[in-house]
Amino acid sequence: MDTDALTAGLLQDLRATRPYPALSLTMPTHRRAPHNAQDAVRLRNLVAEASNRLEADPDVTREVRTAVREQLDRAVAEVDPRRALDALVVLATADEYQIWQLPRTAPERVVLSDTFLTRNLVAAKARATPFWALTVSAENATLWSGTTDAVHQEKQSGFPLTAPHEAPNPQREERIGDTPSTFSNEDTRQFLRTVNEHLRTLLATDPRPLYLVGLAPALALLDEAGEASRSAVGRVAKGAPADTTPAELLKELRPALDSHRKRTAEEIESRLDTARGSHSFTGGLDEVWTAVREGRAGLVAVEEHFQQTVEVTDGHLEPVSPGATRTADGQVREDIVDELIEAALDSGAEVVFLADDSLSAYGRIAAALRY
């Protein structure tokens, strides 16, 4: 699965306690040759490590060990290298398995616990900045789920919707003197009220930035029909045929996406400036990590491609080179930024991503504090 499939409900399920062992396997992957040739070998090695860990664990019975291995083997057989992104996550128990392809790298790891490891999933989902796009006309409304790099059609919350067609009524046309305009037709208004209600349900269930695509009269009438469409962060006043391809739609959306991204960055920079002026600002990985753990971070801003391997000693983070081994009193964490993002979201903080080098003066990560 891809990160846009990670709904709040699914994440809650993934974090639920499971009978031990719940196995999580993560590893970096490569999108293109020749580098992707090493992925299959790396995966085999990690599966062997997982098998050895299961074999050596006195808390895992032979029956459970066999069942987990079977689920892991099924997952590995299903991994499609043609769909590889920047990381692979395989989750398995005695009863199930899941495969996730992430657009953000993750370290090699095999974890046996009573819950699945979710930090890399959560961070990749957050960084993908998913959005909704609705293409709408007087007769059709199609929902699209998108990220910066791709969009695809979604079938949920009642979408796609098609207006009911009624047979022509000559007597009605004689009474009103003419065939009514499409956008003054009460049937069209009723259809767009229905669209708005389905949109309201969708945004309440899975809130994301919303973009609208359609002719100006259709978008204006949609706004009159209800409040949900008025929350849109971007609009493209252009008709979208029913056979619009994902690539064509993404091209049409690109100016609106870039505009929203720029506005968001300016807003975040202003909020961080205000925090500095009120002495409720902190910057740098160790300071932000501390603020997040204490629940004091209200806004966390991170450069998009920031990753750092650290050693955790006495509750503080010290950057180290990738592949470093732990010291006697420390613990090496290769994905500390992903861990921080997950912890920040769990604490109710807002997490946003800014362009690389925009936070270079503050160690590539900063926070506005609640107190």
CSV table of C-alpha atoms in Angstrom, one decimal:
chain,number,residue,atom,x,y,z
A,1,MET,CA,0.0,0.0,0.0
A,2,ASP,CA,1.0,3.6,-0.5
A,3,THR,CA,1.0,6.3,2.2
A,4,ASP,CA,-2.3,7.9,1.0
A,5,ALA,CA,-4.0,4.7,2.1
A,6,LEU,CA,-3.0,5.4,5.7
A,7,THR,CA,-6.2,6.8,7.2
A,8,ALA,CA,-6.7,7.7,10.8
A,9,GLY,CA,-8.7,4.5,11.4
A,10,LEU,CA,-6.1,2.3,9.8
A,11,LEU,CA,-3.3,3.9,11.8
A,12,GLN,CA,-5.3,3.3,15.0
A,13,ASP,CA,-5.6,-0.3,14.0
A,14,LEU,CA,-1.9,-0.6,13.2
A,15,ARG,CA,-1.0,0.8,16.6
A,16,ALA,CA,-3.3,-1.6,18.5
A,17,THR,CA,-1.7,-4.2,20.8
A,18,ARG,CA,-1.3,-7.6,19.2
A,19,PRO,CA,-0.3,-11.0,20.4
A,20,TYR,CA,3.5,-11.1,20.6
A,21,PRO,CA,5.3,-11.1,18.2
A,22,ALA,CA,4.2,-8.4,15.8
A,23,LEU,CA,7.0,-8.2,13.4
A,24,SER,CA,8.0,-5.0,11.6
A,25,LEU,CA,10.7,-5.0,8.9
A,26,THR,CA,11.9,-1.7,7.3
A,27,MET,CA,14.6,-1.0,4.7
A,28,PRO,CA,15.6,1.6,2.2
A,29,THR,CA,14.8,0.8,-1.5
A,30,HIS,CA,15.6,2.3,-4.8
A,31,ARG,CA,13.3,3.4,-7.6
A,32,ARG,CA,15.6,2.8,-10.6
A,33,ALA,CA,18.4,0.6,-11.9
A,34,PRO,CA,21.1,-0.1,-11.3
A,35,HIS,CA,20.8,0.7,-7.6
A,36,ASN,CA,17.5,-1.3,-7.2
A,37,ALA,CA,19.4,-4.6,-7.9
A,38,GLN,CA,20.6,-4.6,-4.3
A,39,ASP,CA,17.1,-4.4,-2.8
A,40,ALA,CA,16.3,-8.1,-3.3
A,41,VAL,CA,19.5,-9.2,-1.6
A,42,ARG,CA,18.9,-6.7,1.3
A,43,LEU,CA,15.4,-8.0,1.7
A,44,ARG,CA,16.5,-11.6,1.8
A,45,ASN,CA,19.1,-10.8,4.5
A,46,LEU,CA,16.5,-9.0,6.6
A,47,VAL,CA,14.1,-11.9,6.3
A,48,ALA,CA,16.9,-14.2,7.4
A,49,GLU,CA,17.6,-11.9,10.4
A,50,ALA,CA,13.9,-12.0,11.3
A,51,SER,CA,13.8,-15.8,11.2
A,52,ASN,CA,16.9,-16.0,13.4
A,53,ARG,CA,15.3,-13.5,15.9
A,54,LEU,CA,12.1,-15.6,16.0
A,55,GLU,CA,14.1,-18.8,16.5
A,56,ALA,CA,16.1,-17.4,19.3
A,57,ASP,CA,13.2,-15.8,21.2
A,58,PRO,CA,12.1,-18.0,24.1
A,59,ASP,CA,8.7,-16.2,24.2
A,60,VAL,CA,7.8,-17.4,20.7
A,61,THR,CA,6.4,-20.9,20.4
A,62,ARG,CA,7.2,-23.2,17.5
A,63,GLU,CA,3.6,-22.9,16.2
A,64,VAL,CA,3.6,-19.1,16.3
A,65,ARG,CA,7.1,-18.9,14.8
A,66,THR,CA,6.0,-21.0,11.9
A,67,ALA,CA,2.9,-19.0,11.3
A,68,VAL,CA,4.7,-15.6,11.4
A,69,ARG,CA,7.3,-16.9,9.0
A,70,GLU,CA,4.6,-18.1,6.6
A,71,GLN,CA,3.0,-14.7,6.7
A,72,LEU,CA,6.4,-13.0,6.1
A,73,ASP,CA,7.1,-15.3,3.2
A,74,ARG,CA,3.8,-14.4,1.6
A,75,ALA,CA,4.5,-10.7,2.0
A,76,VAL,CA,7.9,-11.0,0.4
A,77,ALA,CA,6.6,-13.0,-2.5
A,78,GLU,CA,4.1,-10.2,-3.1
A,79,VAL,CA,6.6,-7.3,-3.1
A,80,ASP,CA,6.7,-5.8,-6.5
A,81,PRO,CA,10.1,-4.2,-7.3
A,82,ARG,CA,8.5,-2.2,-10.2
A,83,ARG,CA,6.5,-0.2,-7.6
A,84,ALA,CA,9.5,0.5,-5.4
A,85,LEU,CA,9.8,4.0,-3.9
A,86,ASP,CA,12.3,5.0,-1.2
A,87,ALA,CA,11.5,2.5,1.5
A,88,LEU,CA,9.7,-0.8,2.1
A,89,VAL,CA,7.9,-1.6,5.3
A,90,VAL,CA,6.6,-5.2,5.9
A,91,LEU,CA,4.3,-5.9,8.9
A,92,ALA,CA,3.5,-9.4,9.9
A,93,THR,CA,1.9,-11.5,12.7
A,94,ALA,CA,0.7,-15.1,12.8
A,95,ASP,CA,-2.6,-14.0,11.2
A,96,GLU,CA,-1.8,-11.2,8.8
A,97,TYR,CA,0.7,-9.2,6.8
A,98,GLN,CA,0.9,-5.8,5.1
A,99,ILE,CA,3.2,-4.2,2.6
A,100,TRP,CA,3.9,-0.5,2.5
A,101,GLN,CA,5.9,1.4,-0.1
A,102,LEU,CA,7.1,4.8,1.2
A,103,PRO,CA,8.3,7.9,-0.7
A,104,ARG,CA,10.8,8.5,2.1
A,105,THR,CA,13.8,6.4,3.1
A,106,ALA,CA,13.8,4.3,6.3
A,107,PRO,CA,16.6,2.5,8.0
A,108,GLU,CA,17.2,-1.3,8.0
A,109,ARG,CA,15.4,-2.7,11.0
A,110,VAL,CA,13.7,-5.8,12.3
A,111,VAL,CA,11.5,-5.2,15.4
A,112,LEU,CA,9.6,-7.8,17.4
A,113,SER,CA,7.0,-6.3,19.7
A,114,ASP,CA,3.4,-6.3,20.7
A,115,THR,CA,2.6,-3.5,18.3
A,116,PHE,CA,3.7,-2.6,14.8
A,117,LEU,CA,6.4,0.0,14.2
A,118,THR,CA,4.5,3.0,12.6
A,119,ARG,CA,6.9,6.0,12.9
A,120,ASN,CA,8.1,5.7,9.3
A,121,LEU,CA,4.6,5.3,8.0
A,122,VAL,CA,3.3,8.4,9.9
A,123,ALA,CA,6.3,10.6,8.9
A,124,ALA,CA,6.0,9.6,5.2
A,125,LYS,CA,2.3,10.3,5.3
A,126,ALA,CA,2.8,13.7,6.9
A,127,ARG,CA,5.6,14.6,4.4
A,128,ALA,CA,3.5,13.6,1.4
A,129,THR,CA,1.0,16.4,2.3
A,130,PRO,CA,-2.0,14.6,0.8
A,131,PHE,CA,-4.9,16.6,-0.6
A,132,TRP,CA,-8.3,16.2,-2.1
A,133,ALA,CA,-9.3,17.4,-5.5
A,134,LEU,CA,-12.9,17.5,-6.7
A,135,THR,CA,-13.7,17.9,-10.4
A,136,VAL,CA,-17.2,19.1,-10.7
A,137,SER,CA,-19.8,19.9,-13.4
A,138,ALA,CA,-23.5,20.2,-13.6
A,139,GLU,CA,-23.7,16.5,-14.1
A,140,ASN,CA,-20.7,14.9,-12.5
A,141,ALA,CA,-18.5,15.1,-9.4
A,142,THR,CA,-15.3,13.0,-9.2
A,143,LEU,CA,-13.1,12.8,-6.2
A,144,TRP,CA,-9.3,12.5,-6.5
A,145,SER,CA,-6.7,11.8,-3.8
A,146,GLY,CA,-3.3,13.4,-4.4
A,147,THR,CA,0.2,14.2,-3.2
A,148,THR,CA,2.8,16.5,-4.8
A,149,ASP,CA,3.8,13.7,-7.2
A,150,ALA,CA,0.6,11.9,-8.2
A,151,VAL,CA,-3.2,11.8,-8.1
A,152,HIS,CA,-5.7,8.9,-8.4
A,153,GLN,CA,-9.5,8.7,-8.4
A,154,GLU,CA,-11.1,7.7,-5.1
A,155,LYS,CA,-14.4,5.9,-4.6
A,156,GLN,CA,-15.6,6.8,-1.1
A,157,SER,CA,-18.0,9.1,0.7
A,158,GLY,CA,-20.5,8.5,-2.1
A,159,PHE,CA,-18.1,9.7,-4.9
A,160,PRO,CA,-18.2,9.7,-7.9
A,161,LEU,CA,-21.6,11.3,-8.2
A,162,THR,CA,-23.7,11.6,-11.3
A,163,ALA,CA,-26.8,13.8,-11.6
A,164,PRO,CA,-30.1,11.9,-12.3
A,165,HIS,CA,-31.4,12.5,-15.8
A,166,GLU,CA,-35.0,13.2,-16.4
A,167,ALA,CA,-36.8,12.9,-19.8
A,168,PRO,CA,-37.6,16.2,-21.5
A,169,ASN,CA,-40.9,17.8,-20.5
A,170,PRO,CA,-42.4,19.8,-23.4
A,171,GLN,CA,-45.3,21.1,-21.3
A,172,ARG,CA,-42.9,22.4,-18.6
A,173,GLU,CA,-40.8,24.1,-21.3
A,174,GLU,CA,-44.0,25.7,-22.8
A,175,ARG,CA,-44.9,27.1,-19.3
A,176,ILE,CA,-41.5,28.7,-18.7
A,177,GLY,CA,-41.1,29.7,-22.4
A,178,ASP,CA,-37.7,28.0,-23.0
A,179,THR,CA,-35.5,25.2,-21.9
A,180,PRO,CA,-33.9,26.4,-18.6
A,181,SER,CA,-30.2,27.2,-18.4
A,182,THR,CA,-28.1,24.4,-16.9
A,183,PHE,CA,-26.9,26.5,-14.0
A,184,SER,CA,-30.4,28.0,-13.2
A,185,ASN,CA,-32.0,24.6,-13.3
A,186,GLU,CA,-33.3,23.5,-9.8
A,187,ASP,CA,-32.3,19.9,-10.5
A,188,THR,CA,-28.7,21.1,-11.0
A,189,ARG,CA,-28.8,23.1,-7.7
A,190,GLN,CA,-30.1,20.0,-5.9
A,191,PHE,CA,-27.4,17.9,-7.4
A,192,LEU,CA,-24.7,20.3,-6.2
A,193,ARG,CA,-26.3,20.4,-2.7
A,194,THR,CA,-25.9,16.7,-2.7
A,195,VAL,CA,-22.2,17.0,-3.8
A,196,ASN,CA,-21.6,19.5,-1.0
A,197,GLU,CA,-23.1,17.3,1.6
A,198,HIS,CA,-20.9,14.3,0.6
A,199,LEU,CA,-17.9,16.7,0.6
A,200,ARG,CA,-18.8,17.8,4.1
A,201,THR,CA,-18.8,14.1,5.3
A,202,LEU,CA,-15.5,13.4,3.5
A,203,LEU,CA,-13.7,16.4,5.1
A,204,ALA,CA,-15.1,15.6,8.6
A,205,THR,CA,-13.8,12.0,8.2
A,206,ASP,CA,-10.4,12.8,6.6
A,207,PRO,CA,-9.6,16.5,6.6
A,208,ARG,CA,-7.1,17.6,4.0
A,209,PRO,CA,-6.5,20.7,1.8
A,210,LEU,CA,-9.2,20.7,-0.9
A,211,TYR,CA,-8.9,21.8,-4.5
A,212,LEU,CA,-11.8,22.4,-6.8
A,213,VAL,CA,-11.7,22.0,-10.6
A,214,GLY,CA,-14.6,23.1,-12.8
A,215,LEU,CA,-16.2,25.8,-14.9
A,216,ALA,CA,-16.7,29.1,-12.9
A,217,PRO,CA,-20.5,28.8,-12.9
A,218,ALA,CA,-20.4,25.3,-11.5
A,219,LEU,CA,-17.9,26.3,-8.7
A,220,ALA,CA,-20.0,29.4,-7.9
A,221,LEU,CA,-23.2,27.3,-7.6
A,222,LEU,CA,-21.4,24.7,-5.6
A,223,ASP,CA,-20.4,27.4,-3.1
A,224,GLU,CA,-24.1,28.5,-2.9
A,225,ALA,CA,-25.1,24.9,-2.2
A,226,GLY,CA,-23.3,24.6,1.1
A,227,GLU,CA,-20.2,25.5,3.2
A,228,ALA,CA,-18.0,22.5,2.5
A,229,SER,CA,-16.7,23.7,-0.8
A,230,ARG,CA,-15.9,27.2,0.6
A,231,SER,CA,-13.0,25.7,2.6
A,232,ALA,CA,-11.1,25.0,-0.7
A,233,VAL,CA,-7.5,26.3,-0.6
A,234,GLY,CA,-7.3,26.4,-4.4
A,235,ARG,CA,-9.5,26.5,-7.5
A,236,VAL,CA,-9.0,25.8,-11.1
A,237,ALA,CA,-11.8,27.4,-13.2
A,238,LYS,CA,-11.6,25.0,-16.1
A,239,GLY,CA,-13.8,22.2,-17.2
A,240,ALA,CA,-12.6,18.7,-16.4
A,241,PRO,CA,-13.9,16.0,-18.9
A,242,ALA,CA,-15.0,12.7,-17.5
A,243,ASP,CA,-12.1,11.0,-19.2
A,244,THR,CA,-9.5,13.3,-17.6
A,245,THR,CA,-6.3,11.4,-16.8
A,246,PRO,CA,-4.4,11.7,-13.5
A,247,ALA,CA,-1.4,13.2,-15.3
A,248,GLU,CA,-3.6,15.8,-17.0
A,249,LEU,CA,-5.4,16.7,-13.8
A,250,LEU,CA,-2.1,17.1,-11.9
A,251,LYS,CA,-0.8,19.4,-14.6
A,252,GLU,CA,-3.9,21.6,-14.2
A,253,LEU,CA,-3.6,21.6,-10.4
A,254,ARG,CA,0.1,22.4,-10.4
A,255,PRO,CA,-0.2,26.3,-10.2
A,256,ALA,CA,-2.8,26.0,-7.4
A,257,LEU,CA,-0.6,23.5,-5.5
A,258,ASP,CA,2.5,25.8,-5.8
A,259,SER,CA,0.5,28.8,-4.8
A,260,HIS,CA,-0.9,27.1,-1.7
A,261,ARG,CA,2.6,25.8,-0.8
A,262,LYS,CA,4.0,29.3,-1.1
A,263,ARG,CA,1.2,30.8,1.1
A,264,THR,CA,1.7,28.1,3.7
A,265,ALA,CA,5.4,28.7,3.9
A,266,GLU,CA,4.9,32.4,4.3
A,267,GLU,CA,2.4,31.8,7.1
A,268,ILE,CA,4.7,29.4,8.9
A,269,GLU,CA,7.6,31.8,8.7
A,270,SER,CA,5.4,34.5,10.2
A,271,ARG,CA,4.3,32.3,13.0
A,272,LEU,CA,7.9,31.4,13.8
A,273,ASP,CA,8.8,35.1,13.8
A,274,THR,CA,6.0,35.8,16.2
A,275,ALA,CA,7.2,32.9,18.4
A,276,ARG,CA,10.8,34.3,18.4
A,277,GLY,CA,9.4,37.7,19.4
A,278,SER,CA,7.4,36.3,22.3
A,279,HIS,CA,10.3,34.0,23.5
A,280,SER,CA,8.2,30.9,22.7
A,281,PHE,CA,10.6,29.6,20.0
A,282,THR,CA,13.1,26.8,20.0
A,283,GLY,CA,15.4,25.4,17.2
A,284,GLY,CA,17.7,22.5,16.6
A,285,LEU,CA,17.0,18.8,16.8
A,286,ASP,CA,17.8,18.2,20.5
A,287,GLU,CA,15.8,21.3,21.7
A,288,VAL,CA,12.8,20.5,19.6
A,289,TRP,CA,12.9,16.8,20.6
A,290,THR,CA,12.8,17.9,24.3
A,291,ALA,CA,9.9,20.2,23.7
A,292,VAL,CA,7.9,17.5,21.8
A,293,ARG,CA,8.6,15.0,24.6
A,294,GLU,CA,7.3,17.5,27.2
A,295,GLY,CA,4.2,18.3,25.1
A,296,ARG,CA,5.2,22.0,24.8
A,297,ALA,CA,5.5,22.1,21.0
A,298,GLY,CA,2.4,23.6,19.3
A,299,LEU,CA,4.0,23.9,15.8
A,300,VAL,CA,6.9,21.9,14.5
A,301,ALA,CA,8.5,23.0,11.2
A,302,VAL,CA,10.9,20.6,9.5
A,303,GLU,CA,12.9,20.9,6.3
A,304,GLU,CA,11.5,18.4,3.8
A,305,HIS,CA,14.5,16.1,3.4
A,306,PHE,CA,16.0,16.5,6.9
A,307,GLN,CA,17.1,13.1,8.3
A,308,GLN,CA,19.7,12.6,11.1
A,309,THR,CA,21.2,9.6,12.8
A,310,VAL,CA,21.7,10.3,16.5
A,311,GLU,CA,22.9,8.8,19.7
A,312,VAL,CA,20.5,9.2,22.6
A,313,THR,CA,22.3,9.7,25.9
A,314,ASP,CA,20.6,10.9,29.1
A,315,GLY,CA,17.6,12.1,27.2
A,316,HIS,CA,19.6,14.2,24.8
A,317,LEU,CA,20.5,13.8,21.1
A,318,GLU,CA,24.0,13.8,19.7
A,319,PRO,CA,24.4,13.6,15.9
A,320,VAL,CA,26.5,10.7,14.7
A,321,SER,CA,27.3,9.3,11.2
A,322,PRO,CA,24.9,6.7,9.7
A,323,GLY,CA,25.9,3.2,10.7
A,324,ALA,CA,27.4,4.2,14.0
A,325,THR,CA,27.3,1.7,16.8
A,326,ARG,CA,26.0,2.6,20.2
A,327,THR,CA,28.3,3.4,23.1
A,328,ALA,CA,28.0,1.8,26.5
A,329,ASP,CA,25.5,4.4,27.8
A,330,GLY,CA,23.8,5.5,24.6
A,331,GLN,CA,21.4,4.3,21.9
A,332,VAL,CA,21.7,5.0,18.2
A,333,ARG,CA,18.5,6.0,16.4
A,334,GLU,CA,18.6,6.2,12.6
A,335,ASP,CA,15.1,7.6,12.1
A,336,ILE,CA,14.9,10.1,14.9
A,337,VAL,CA,13.2,12.8,12.8
A,338,ASP,CA,10.5,10.3,11.8
A,339,GLU,CA,10.1,9.4,15.5
A,340,LEU,CA,9.9,13.1,16.4
A,341,ILE,CA,7.3,13.8,13.8
A,342,GLU,CA,5.1,10.9,15.0
A,343,ALA,CA,5.5,12.0,18.6
A,344,ALA,CA,4.6,15.6,17.7
A,345,LEU,CA,1.4,14.5,15.9
A,346,ASP,CA,0.5,12.3,18.8
A,347,SER,CA,0.8,15.2,21.2
A,348,GLY,CA,-1.6,17.3,19.1
A,349,ALA,CA,1.2,19.5,17.6
A,350,GLU,CA,0.9,20.8,14.0
A,351,VAL,CA,3.7,19.5,11.8
A,352,VAL,CA,4.7,21.3,8.6
A,353,PHE,CA,7.4,20.9,6.0
A,354,LEU,CA,9.4,23.7,4.5
A,355,ALA,CA,11.9,23.8,1.6
A,356,ASP,CA,15.4,22.6,2.2
A,357,ASP,CA,17.8,25.3,3.7
A,358,SER,CA,14.9,27.5,4.8
A,359,LEU,CA,15.6,26.6,8.5
A,360,SER,CA,19.4,26.3,8.1
A,361,ALA,CA,19.9,29.0,10.8
A,362,TYR,CA,18.1,26.8,13.3
A,363,GLY,CA,19.5,23.3,12.6
A,364,ARG,CA,16.9,22.5,9.9
A,365,ILE,CA,14.1,22.1,12.5
A,366,ALA,CA,12.2,24.6,14.7
A,367,ALA,CA,9.2,24.8,16.9
A,368,ALA,CA,6.7,27.4,18.2
A,369,LEU,CA,5.9,26.5,21.9
A,370,ARG,CA,2.6,26.4,23.7
A,371,TYR,CA,4.4,27.6,26.8
